[in-house]
XYZ file of C-alpha atoms in Angstrom:
674
model
C 20.446 15.488 -2.195
C 23.678 13.920 -1.021
C 25.503 12.636 2.044
C 28.022 14.717 3.967
C 30.484 12.148 5.335
C 32.545 12.648 8.490
C 34.753 10.253 10.433
C 37.536 10.172 12.987
C 41.071 10.753 11.772
C 42.185 7.400 13.113
C 40.073 4.230 13.406
C 38.911 3.741 16.983
C 38.558 -0.009 16.610
C 41.807 -1.940 16.457
C 40.243 -4.417 14.039
C 37.267 -4.396 11.658
C 34.097 -2.647 12.824
C 31.192 -5.045 12.307
C 27.979 -3.280 13.368
C 26.606 0.065 14.542
C 23.376 1.047 16.304
C 21.811 4.383 17.254
C 21.100 5.072 20.916
C 19.627 8.532 20.347
C 19.879 11.264 17.733
C 23.441 12.249 18.646
C 24.804 8.994 20.033
C 25.564 5.533 18.732
C 27.410 2.366 19.675
C 29.665 0.179 17.573
C 31.205 -3.254 17.939
C 34.211 -4.779 16.198
C 36.528 -7.735 15.945
C 38.698 -6.158 18.658
C 36.001 -7.359 21.111
C 35.089 -3.858 22.212
C 31.776 -2.012 22.225
C 32.366 1.718 21.797
C 29.966 4.533 22.636
C 30.084 7.600 20.379
C 28.918 11.126 21.191
C 28.522 12.932 17.874
C 28.165 16.385 19.460
C 31.629 16.578 21.018
C 33.220 13.661 19.075
C 33.842 11.820 22.326
C 34.414 8.042 22.146
C 34.273 5.808 25.214
C 34.567 2.074 25.753
C 31.147 0.823 26.803
C 32.198 -2.776 27.439
C 34.961 -5.300 26.828
C 33.599 -8.544 25.475
C 34.640 -11.943 26.849
C 37.626 -13.511 25.139
C 35.450 -16.243 23.607
C 32.943 -13.771 22.136
C 33.570 -12.698 18.559
C 30.579 -10.556 17.497
C 28.821 -10.718 14.139
C 25.878 -8.316 14.525
C 24.280 -5.878 16.955
C 20.972 -4.018 17.207
C 19.533 -1.716 19.857
C 16.000 -2.401 21.037
C 13.599 -0.153 19.049
C 12.231 2.847 20.901
C 8.722 2.551 22.318
C 6.994 5.698 21.056
C 3.829 5.074 23.039
C 5.598 5.027 26.406
C 8.045 7.786 25.394
C 10.952 6.163 27.176
C 14.444 5.346 26.026
C 15.079 1.653 25.555
C 18.083 0.382 27.412
C 19.050 -3.043 26.050
C 20.660 -4.332 22.883
C 21.386 -7.722 21.369
C 24.786 -9.056 20.309
C 25.208 -12.141 18.128
C 28.419 -14.137 17.964
C 30.373 -16.665 15.935
C 29.950 -19.322 18.643
C 26.191 -19.559 18.032
C 25.139 -17.581 21.106
C 23.350 -14.275 21.474
C 23.864 -11.841 24.328
C 21.304 -9.397 25.710
C 23.134 -6.429 27.256
C 21.932 -3.300 29.020
C 22.999 0.245 28.195
C 25.732 0.145 30.836
C 27.459 -2.773 29.119
C 26.411 -5.533 31.504
C 25.408 -8.876 29.969
C 21.951 -9.834 31.245
C 21.201 -12.950 29.199
C 23.187 -15.524 27.232
C 21.482 -18.202 25.148
C 22.610 -20.989 22.835
C 20.819 -20.315 19.562
C 22.508 -21.928 16.540
C 25.052 -24.520 15.528
C 27.760 -22.316 14.097
C 27.846 -18.544 13.796
C 24.745 -16.366 14.095
C 24.917 -14.167 11.012
C 22.122 -11.713 11.839
C 19.746 -10.795 14.651
C 16.863 -8.320 14.347
C 14.296 -6.955 16.797
C 10.680 -6.661 15.729
C 9.482 -3.061 15.398
C 7.462 -3.228 18.625
C 10.411 -4.718 20.520
C 8.463 -7.743 21.772
C 10.440 -10.386 19.858
C 13.602 -10.798 17.839
C 14.704 -13.173 15.104
C 18.059 -14.807 14.441
C 19.557 -16.685 11.508
C 22.862 -18.445 11.111
C 25.276 -20.707 9.313
C 23.246 -23.784 10.241
C 20.434 -22.590 7.946
C 17.942 -22.077 10.780
C 15.626 -19.105 11.336
C 14.362 -18.765 14.908
C 12.028 -16.423 16.777
C 12.778 -15.462 20.394
C 10.934 -13.559 23.088
C 12.273 -10.303 24.474
C 13.624 -12.152 27.493
C 15.514 -14.638 25.289
C 13.148 -17.636 25.323
C 12.733 -19.648 22.108
C 9.268 -19.245 20.574
C 9.449 -20.999 17.217
C 11.735 -22.353 14.510
C 10.605 -21.089 11.109
C 13.127 -22.813 8.867
C 15.827 -25.434 8.916
C 17.895 -26.129 5.806
C 21.449 -26.929 4.851
C 22.467 -23.496 3.545
C 23.483 -20.415 5.554
C 20.928 -17.627 6.035
C 22.780 -14.305 5.786
C 20.111 -11.689 6.506
C 16.737 -11.320 8.193
C 14.183 -8.501 8.652
C 10.579 -7.771 9.733
C 7.656 -6.108 7.982
C 5.853 -3.064 9.393
C 3.203 -4.794 11.524
C 5.543 -7.602 12.668
C 3.304 -10.235 11.078
C 5.828 -11.430 8.491
C 9.532 -11.991 8.244
C 11.909 -11.976 5.272
C 15.303 -13.643 4.954
C 17.850 -14.545 2.281
C 19.470 -17.917 1.685
C 21.695 -18.750 -1.262
C 20.436 -17.018 -4.397
C 16.876 -16.801 -3.065
C 14.807 -14.546 -0.849
C 11.884 -15.720 1.275
C 8.943 -14.172 3.112
C 6.933 -15.991 5.750
C 3.695 -15.017 7.506
C 4.175 -15.962 11.155
C 0.683 -16.673 12.509
C -0.612 -18.492 9.469
C -0.333 -21.803 7.666
C 0.554 -20.010 4.436
C 3.669 -21.542 2.937
C 6.875 -19.643 2.269
C 7.007 -17.217 -0.640
C 10.264 -17.922 -2.448
C 11.867 -16.246 -5.432
C 15.287 -16.121 -7.056
C 16.662 -12.701 -6.226
C 20.261 -12.641 -7.488
C 22.677 -14.613 -9.634
C 24.981 -15.021 -6.647
C 24.574 -15.407 -2.898
C 22.253 -12.792 -1.361
C 24.276 -11.109 1.383
C 21.845 -8.542 2.830
C 18.141 -7.717 2.883
C 15.930 -5.061 4.487
C 12.164 -4.476 4.654
C 10.698 -1.000 5.096
C 7.766 -0.601 7.466
C 6.246 2.380 5.636
C 6.401 1.439 1.965
C 6.354 -2.350 2.488
C 9.171 -2.668 -0.051
C 12.182 -4.959 0.250
C 15.690 -4.240 -0.951
C 18.427 -6.842 -1.306
C 22.082 -6.956 -2.298
C 24.257 -9.849 -3.360
C 27.480 -11.193 -4.758
C 26.323 -10.408 -8.295
C 27.221 -6.778 -7.369
C 23.626 -5.569 -7.770
C 20.949 -4.249 -5.457
C 17.292 -4.883 -6.235
C 13.923 -3.668 -4.970
C 10.957 -6.018 -4.499
C 7.392 -5.729 -3.316
C 6.127 -7.878 -0.453
C 5.206 -10.713 -2.846
C 8.645 -10.878 -4.456
C 7.737 -9.030 -7.647
C 10.719 -7.050 -9.021
C 10.455 -3.262 -8.888
C 14.016 -2.218 -9.755
C 17.395 -3.763 -10.530
C 20.613 -1.770 -10.502
C 23.507 -2.039 -12.901
C 26.435 -4.167 -11.644
C 28.942 -2.547 -9.299
C 32.628 -3.391 -9.133
C 32.311 -5.332 -5.892
C 29.592 -7.290 -4.040
C 26.942 -5.406 -2.062
C 27.818 -6.054 1.583
C 25.208 -3.943 3.416
C 21.913 -2.239 2.734
C 19.381 -0.356 4.885
C 16.150 1.660 4.527
C 15.618 4.855 6.455
C 12.526 4.888 8.674
C 10.576 7.225 6.370
C 10.955 4.770 3.503
C 11.894 7.372 0.888
C 15.639 6.585 0.903
C 17.970 3.658 1.384
C 21.739 3.334 1.590
C 23.925 0.757 -0.143
C 27.384 -0.234 1.061
C 30.134 -2.005 -0.863
C 33.937 -1.993 -1.015
C 35.057 1.657 -0.699
C 31.582 2.794 -1.776
C 28.504 4.298 -0.134
C 25.480 5.048 -2.308
C 22.330 6.983 -1.380
C 19.277 5.851 -3.350
C 15.663 6.865 -3.755
C 12.878 4.407 -2.945
C 12.368 3.941 -6.710
C 15.959 2.717 -7.039
C 17.768 5.584 -8.757
C 20.827 7.078 -7.109
C 20.956 10.451 -5.350
C 24.687 10.422 -4.664
C 27.752 8.194 -4.669
C 30.540 8.512 -2.103
C 33.877 6.888 -2.948
C 35.809 6.095 0.203
C 39.019 4.380 1.254
C 37.692 2.485 4.256
C 37.350 -1.008 2.822
C 34.050 -2.866 2.806
C 31.054 -1.425 4.644
C 29.712 -4.273 6.767
C 26.705 -2.615 8.370
C 24.559 0.521 7.914
C 22.150 2.012 10.449
C 19.862 5.057 10.054
C 19.034 7.460 12.862
C 15.404 7.627 14.110
C 14.810 10.949 12.315
C 15.980 9.521 8.945
C 18.486 12.345 8.401
C 21.715 10.609 9.500
C 23.358 7.252 9.048
C 26.304 5.416 10.510
C 28.312 2.617 8.929
C 30.814 0.058 10.188
C 33.877 -0.364 7.956
C 36.440 -3.122 7.584
C 39.420 -0.908 8.496
C 37.944 -0.266 11.958
C 36.407 3.119 11.151
C 32.871 4.139 12.012
C 31.498 6.416 9.319
C 28.944 9.121 10.105
C 26.979 10.892 7.356
C 24.032 13.271 7.259
C 21.772 14.501 4.468
C 22.427 17.877 2.860
C 21.146 19.734 -0.200
C 17.637 18.435 0.245
C 15.522 20.289 -2.295
C 11.754 20.910 -2.249
C 9.694 23.132 -4.557
C 6.218 24.604 -4.780
C 5.242 26.646 -7.820
C 8.141 29.102 -8.328
C 9.582 28.780 -4.796
C 12.595 26.541 -4.198
C 13.948 25.581 -0.773
C 17.350 23.923 -0.326
C 18.776 22.725 2.975
C 22.465 23.499 2.506
C 23.641 22.631 6.020
C 22.228 21.033 9.134
C 20.775 24.318 10.372
C 20.739 26.460 7.225
C 18.055 26.826 4.540
C 18.238 28.752 1.271
C 14.929 30.053 -0.116
C 14.673 31.630 -3.534
C 12.213 32.579 -6.222
C 13.287 30.963 -9.491
C 11.568 33.743 -11.446
C 13.745 36.408 -9.851
C 17.518 36.627 -9.541
C 17.461 38.812 -6.444
C 14.649 37.207 -4.438
C 16.755 35.009 -2.153
C 16.750 34.503 1.598
C 18.748 32.436 4.070
C 17.210 31.018 7.234
C 19.413 29.748 10.039
C 17.745 27.762 12.798
C 19.036 27.066 16.263
C 18.999 23.262 16.112
C 19.413 20.667 13.405
C 16.543 20.492 10.907
C 14.838 17.111 10.733
C 11.811 17.788 8.501
C 10.834 20.295 5.823
C 7.510 20.848 4.093
C 6.599 23.507 1.533
C 3.151 24.262 0.193
C 0.486 26.941 -0.176
C 3.120 29.686 0.253
C 4.196 28.399 3.671
C 7.372 26.642 4.783
C 7.133 24.398 7.840
C 10.358 23.257 9.519
C 10.862 20.822 12.370
C 13.982 21.026 14.481
C 15.553 18.299 16.553
C 13.753 18.089 19.884
C 14.903 16.599 23.149
C 12.686 15.457 25.969
C 13.367 15.495 29.688
C 14.776 11.984 29.626
C 17.512 13.118 27.212
C 16.309 10.892 24.406
C 15.029 11.331 20.906
C 11.294 11.864 20.801
C 10.508 10.336 17.420
C 10.125 10.994 13.753
C 7.940 13.844 12.511
C 5.661 13.797 9.482
C 4.039 16.794 7.815
C 0.902 16.812 5.702
C 0.127 20.404 4.731
C -2.831 21.919 2.884
C -4.384 25.309 2.239
C -5.454 26.261 5.778
C -3.965 23.633 8.091
C -1.192 21.098 8.366
C -1.070 17.810 10.224
C 1.891 17.005 12.450
C 2.621 13.425 13.457
C 5.140 13.444 16.282
C 5.776 10.156 18.013
C 2.384 8.976 19.259
C 0.619 12.342 18.793
C -1.384 13.665 15.847
C -2.032 17.401 15.903
C -3.640 19.809 13.447
C -2.157 23.329 13.324
C -2.920 26.439 11.346
C -0.113 28.389 9.709
C 0.038 30.822 12.616
C 1.282 27.987 14.812
C -1.922 27.551 16.828
C -3.041 23.991 17.461
C -6.583 23.445 16.195
C -7.189 19.949 17.494
C -5.500 16.884 18.941
C -6.574 13.627 17.337
C -7.276 10.824 19.775
C -8.090 7.499 18.184
C -8.264 4.846 20.910
C -8.683 1.950 18.478
C -5.483 2.788 16.618
C -1.886 2.619 17.683
C -0.610 5.809 16.059
C 3.046 5.242 15.410
C 5.450 6.563 12.856
C 5.208 3.326 10.921
C 1.391 3.485 10.802
C 1.147 7.035 9.438
C 2.829 8.133 6.234
C 2.079 10.139 3.117
C 0.224 7.238 1.488
C -1.968 6.265 4.433
C -2.884 9.763 5.657
C -4.681 12.641 3.929
C -5.992 16.011 5.088
C -8.255 18.701 3.671
C -9.509 21.941 5.186
C -12.207 20.127 7.166
C -11.373 16.401 7.142
C -8.505 14.140 8.170
C -8.384 10.596 6.791
C -6.156 7.894 8.289
C -5.961 4.251 7.361
C -6.658 2.055 10.369
C -3.698 -0.295 10.532
C -5.373 -2.464 13.178
C -8.237 -3.444 10.838
C -7.393 -6.371 8.568
C -9.829 -5.097 5.919
C -8.220 -1.674 5.588
C -4.760 -3.236 5.326
C -5.644 -3.993 1.700
C -5.624 -0.222 1.060
C -2.169 0.958 0.019
C -2.824 4.648 -0.724
C -5.491 7.262 0.008
C -6.146 10.836 -1.166
C -8.883 13.336 -0.307
C -10.245 16.180 -2.427
C -9.756 19.801 -1.383
C -12.677 21.812 -2.759
C -16.375 22.072 -2.064
C -18.407 21.763 1.145
C -17.593 19.175 3.792
C -20.749 17.173 3.040
C -19.503 16.547 -0.508
C -16.006 15.505 0.539
C -14.751 12.469 -1.381
C -11.927 10.064 -0.720
C -10.011 8.101 -3.350
C -8.010 5.004 -2.489
C -6.044 2.206 -4.150
C -6.181 -1.386 -2.941
C -3.631 -4.171 -3.255
C -5.130 -5.235 -6.588
C -4.289 -1.720 -7.891
C -7.973 -0.870 -8.339
C -8.870 2.761 -7.658
C -12.121 3.581 -5.848
C -13.974 6.764 -4.958
C -16.065 7.001 -1.801
C -18.220 9.754 -0.301
C -16.917 10.555 3.186
C -20.212 11.651 4.753
C -23.077 9.328 3.899
C -26.471 8.948 5.510
C -28.354 5.680 5.654
C -27.195 2.097 5.454
C -25.548 2.189 2.035
C -22.182 3.829 1.552
C -21.447 5.425 -1.794
C -18.386 3.701 -3.193
C -17.506 3.061 -6.825
C -14.557 1.843 -8.848
C -13.108 4.423 -11.229
C -9.970 2.737 -12.573
C -7.762 -0.354 -12.701
C -3.982 -0.869 -12.622
C -3.573 2.492 -10.852
C -0.321 2.784 -8.919
C -0.440 6.372 -7.644
C -3.087 9.100 -7.159
C -3.035 12.790 -6.262
C -5.772 15.443 -6.041
C -5.316 18.922 -7.462
C -4.745 21.797 -5.031
C -7.388 24.093 -6.609
C -10.055 21.760 -8.001
C -11.325 18.242 -7.384
C -9.481 16.816 -10.375
C -7.707 13.553 -9.643
C -4.428 12.603 -11.322
C -3.234 9.024 -11.431
C -0.665 6.761 -13.006
C -2.563 4.002 -14.768
C -0.388 1.300 -16.280
C 2.512 3.824 -16.269
C 0.389 6.356 -18.189
C -0.693 9.710 -16.808
C -4.478 10.061 -16.607
C -6.587 12.805 -15.047
C -10.190 12.359 -13.949
C -11.509 15.867 -14.578
C -14.594 15.276 -12.433
C -14.325 11.983 -10.492
C -17.771 12.412 -8.887
C -19.233 11.640 -12.329
C -19.221 7.992 -11.260
C -22.038 8.802 -8.783
C -24.016 10.935 -11.263
C -23.795 9.166 -14.623
C -21.334 6.308 -14.740
C -21.537 6.146 -18.542
C -19.838 9.546 -18.698
C -16.906 8.665 -16.438
C -14.577 7.467 -19.171
C -15.374 10.531 -21.267
C -14.191 12.834 -18.461
C -10.745 11.212 -18.394
C -7.897 13.221 -19.899
C -4.886 11.125 -20.943
C -1.341 12.317 -21.551
C 0.390 9.977 -23.999
C 3.223 12.317 -24.930
C 5.712 11.217 -22.253
C 7.326 7.870 -21.584
C 7.739 7.547 -17.828
C 9.372 4.124 -17.887
C 8.830 1.597 -15.133
C 7.649 2.504 -11.611
C 7.127 6.287 -11.898
C 5.255 8.218 -9.206
C 3.483 11.568 -8.952
C 5.464 14.362 -7.352
C 2.853 17.150 -7.229
C -0.288 18.435 -8.960
C -0.426 22.234 -8.738
C -2.693 24.181 -11.071
C -2.627 22.549 -14.487
C 0.957 21.344 -14.005
C 1.826 17.806 -12.924
C 5.343 16.677 -12.014
C 6.126 12.988 -12.422
C 9.273 11.392 -11.032
C 10.533 8.906 -13.594
C 12.194 5.612 -12.694
C 15.648 7.030 -13.483
C 15.131 9.995 -11.125
C 14.301 12.612 -13.753
C 11.448 14.982 -12.865
C 9.146 15.232 -15.881
C 6.849 18.297 -16.051
C 3.475 17.630 -17.665
C 0.681 20.019 -18.528
C -2.987 19.169 -18.806
C -5.583 21.146 -20.699
C -6.173 24.625 -19.227
C -9.735 24.632 -20.570
C -10.837 22.210 -17.848
C -9.765 24.758 -15.214
C -11.519 27.554 -17.103
C -14.682 25.460 -17.286
C -14.454 24.646 -13.589
C -14.162 28.375 -12.782
C -17.348 29.092 -14.743
C -19.192 26.266 -12.980
C -18.109 27.387 -9.502
C -19.277 30.940 -10.310
C -22.625 29.597 -11.677
C -21.863 31.095 -15.093
C -23.502 28.295 -17.046
C -23.942 30.305 -20.248
C -20.212 31.027 -20.365
C -19.518 27.347 -19.702
C -21.674 26.349 -22.691
C -19.958 28.904 -24.931
C -16.532 27.645 -23.838
C -17.430 24.036 -24.647
C -18.866 25.012 -28.032
C -15.696 26.907 -28.852
C -13.240 24.151 -27.821
C -15.343 21.198 -29.097
C -13.811 18.527 -26.889
C -15.895 15.644 -25.573
C -14.190 15.621 -22.167
C -15.341 19.219 -21.585
C -18.922 18.412 -22.618
C -18.895 15.332 -20.369
C -17.572 17.367 -17.451
C -20.249 20.010 -18.028
C -23.008 17.387 -18.324
C -22.061 15.763 -15.015
C -21.728 19.008 -13.063
C -24.943 20.478 -14.511
C -26.872 17.312 -13.704
C -25.516 17.360 -10.171
C -26.557 21.026 -9.819
C -29.998 20.209 -11.363
C -29.461 22.725 -14.141
C -31.457 20.765 -16.709
C -31.086 23.198 -19.603
C -27.265 23.118 -19.430
C -27.245 19.351 -18.929
C -29.558 18.921 -21.924
C -27.208 20.993 -24.101
C -24.162 19.006 -22.963
C -25.786 15.607 -23.529
C -26.961 16.783 -26.933
C -23.361 17.580 -27.914
C -22.390 14.064 -26.781
C -25.148 12.476 -28.953
C -26.904 11.031 -25.897
C -30.377 11.161 -27.446
C -32.254 9.202 -24.792
C -30.822 11.261 -21.961
C -31.626 14.492 -23.783
C -35.232 13.362 -24.150
C -35.393 12.352 -20.492
C -34.002 15.706 -19.318
C -36.376 17.574 -21.624
C -39.343 15.781 -20.080
C -37.931 16.332 -16.631
C -37.546 20.054 -17.288
C -41.229 20.224 -18.215
C -42.278 18.433 -15.019
C -44.060 20.769 -12.586
C -43.911 18.584 -9.472
C -40.719 19.044 -7.499
C -41.196 15.666 -5.782
C -41.410 13.825 -9.101
C -38.470 15.772 -10.469
C -36.292 14.879 -7.472
C -37.334 11.227 -7.656
C -36.578 10.964 -11.368
C -33.189 12.604 -10.885
C -32.477 9.998 -8.221
C -33.458 7.303 -10.721
C -31.222 8.958 -13.319
C -28.323 8.346 -10.935
C -29.341 4.658 -10.895
C -30.547 4.765 -7.319
C -33.851 3.141 -8.257
C -34.819 1.952 -4.795
C -34.695 5.457 -3.309
C -36.508 6.905 -6.341
C -39.320 4.379 -5.921
C -39.568 5.160 -2.202
C -39.717 8.914 -2.870
C -42.573 8.530 -5.370
C -44.606 6.249 -3.106
C -44.009 8.443 -0.066
C -45.308 11.526 -1.895
C -48.373 9.709 -3.253
C -47.295 9.407 -6.896
C -48.248 5.738 -7.175
C -48.819 5.727 -10.923
C -45.368 7.187 -11.577
C -43.900 4.581 -9.227
C -45.666 1.800 -11.151
C -44.434 3.116 -14.502
C -40.897 3.445 -13.140
C -40.846 -0.195 -12.011
C -42.386 -1.379 -15.296
C -39.746 0.470 -17.311
C -37.077 -1.197 -15.172
C -38.744 -4.661 -15.371
C -38.942 -4.846 -11.586
C -41.873 -7.259 -11.533
C -41.085 -8.630 -8.089
C -41.361 -5.142 -6.630
C -44.835 -4.744 -8.149
C -46.052 -8.102 -6.863
C -44.621 -7.545 -3.398
C -46.239 -4.130 -2.983
C -49.636 -5.291 -4.367
C -49.762 -2.212 -6.580
C -51.046 -4.168 -9.592
């Protein structure tokens, strides 16, 4: 992937261009030291003067009001900050609607919140202030003696980040929690940005480095030094890319920090970078007065042996890597904004215009075997691969926006859609979810990771007051279910682990660790993430950008095929031939769940679980189905339900013996059985 850079032959600004902002997908505005605001039409390369600034107004920053996806209307105001300490609220026709004294000295940055209800400013006087949309002062967050160069908001507009001197800060607005402060660079921090999707921060400074941080200031990545200071930096809305600007340099980087491409220019320093709403284009303001426009090309996605490359805005190359002649070119009518490949289907989304001549919003795809989920602005729709809409999701308690739905907070299977509720403070602790793909809907299971990096498994459909939820791992940074089985891959402490049968935690927790397959052959470095898990092949993206192919044992897939086909004798023969404990543990858990006591007894015997073998042998000899079901429930450590089942079916003596063996004396006294 790289950037295709275009620009006008001659700079349109007579002096340095200072800031750019997108109005819609094919239009932007720019402001410069020549005291002009220019309006650019990227379709016909037309440039018009939107407004001439007053002679006393020397701008420093500009941002257009974020689009309101819920109302589906184009926002029509933008904010200008100036060296005289004032900010100006202007409409789309160039008329100044509001002027306010904000700081002593120049305002260095001004940023709208993502919902457009407030904006924040910072300046040379060291103050950070919050303002209402109409320009009324709401609060002063900070006052110090050092200039604050950059400011940004988090995804839910509850926190703000800014840089001052060599340090970066985050502050929760509606809370008494003190500032989180950390030393970010060895020189002055010049720019900072916070992504709403990934909740990651990126900063650049005079030490000529850019660095990635999590929301608590923990370092995720640090670049090697450049030749000149980093003057601008910006995330795209999706959160998978960010752009870095320096003197005669524009770099496109992955969210993990490694570089996709490097463009060497002759335009001087890049003062400001702005991404388009569809995350496929960017514009930059340069010190020689030029406004740079770039769009993404050579985006590459793969699935099994199929490779898709977007070579131009409207052109896609599709080829089979196993064949030299199997190649096809697809040319679409409009510019491609999203691509998704999976399960032998390619889904493309073109640029779409609405009747108000504005950009409708970013699109997200989540595709699986039978259906794919489309998130378009404020709508969530499920389609089949014939293009027919299956359902429209309406969740009144959630504000479905682009920033609330992404690949880590949304999952879909053939019968279930899972979405993290961003309005619930409890679910905000969940950073990633995944849902299994196989089996009936009643057995559907969801895996998720919380902020403490603990991984949990939960049964989606539960009956009764108690929800089945169990912890299966710690220090897990990424999870992904297999496309053919219910195996779960994860990165645990930067090691690749695979839970061959995660539901073991609900059947026999003692076996869970024995069903884990670990791959210790590869060194993934710091901050890797899973790319895909297809068949018995796992692709891991390393911290330096390399895609590492990994292979797990094929015998687990062979065993799973025997179990699905109810060929238990073949499953036993396979395990006896391979002689691996993880296969025996997988067979023991699945056989116990299917109540195949003979197979389970054989598997536990191979694992030297003498007590469980004896228990299953006695259970196999039991003639009463009620007692057998109750004891299997007790085997899964659900003792309360097992006791209730025995008492309900009149097996009081067995209930007494069960409670005695478990030392549940209070239960016996309470029920007056003794």
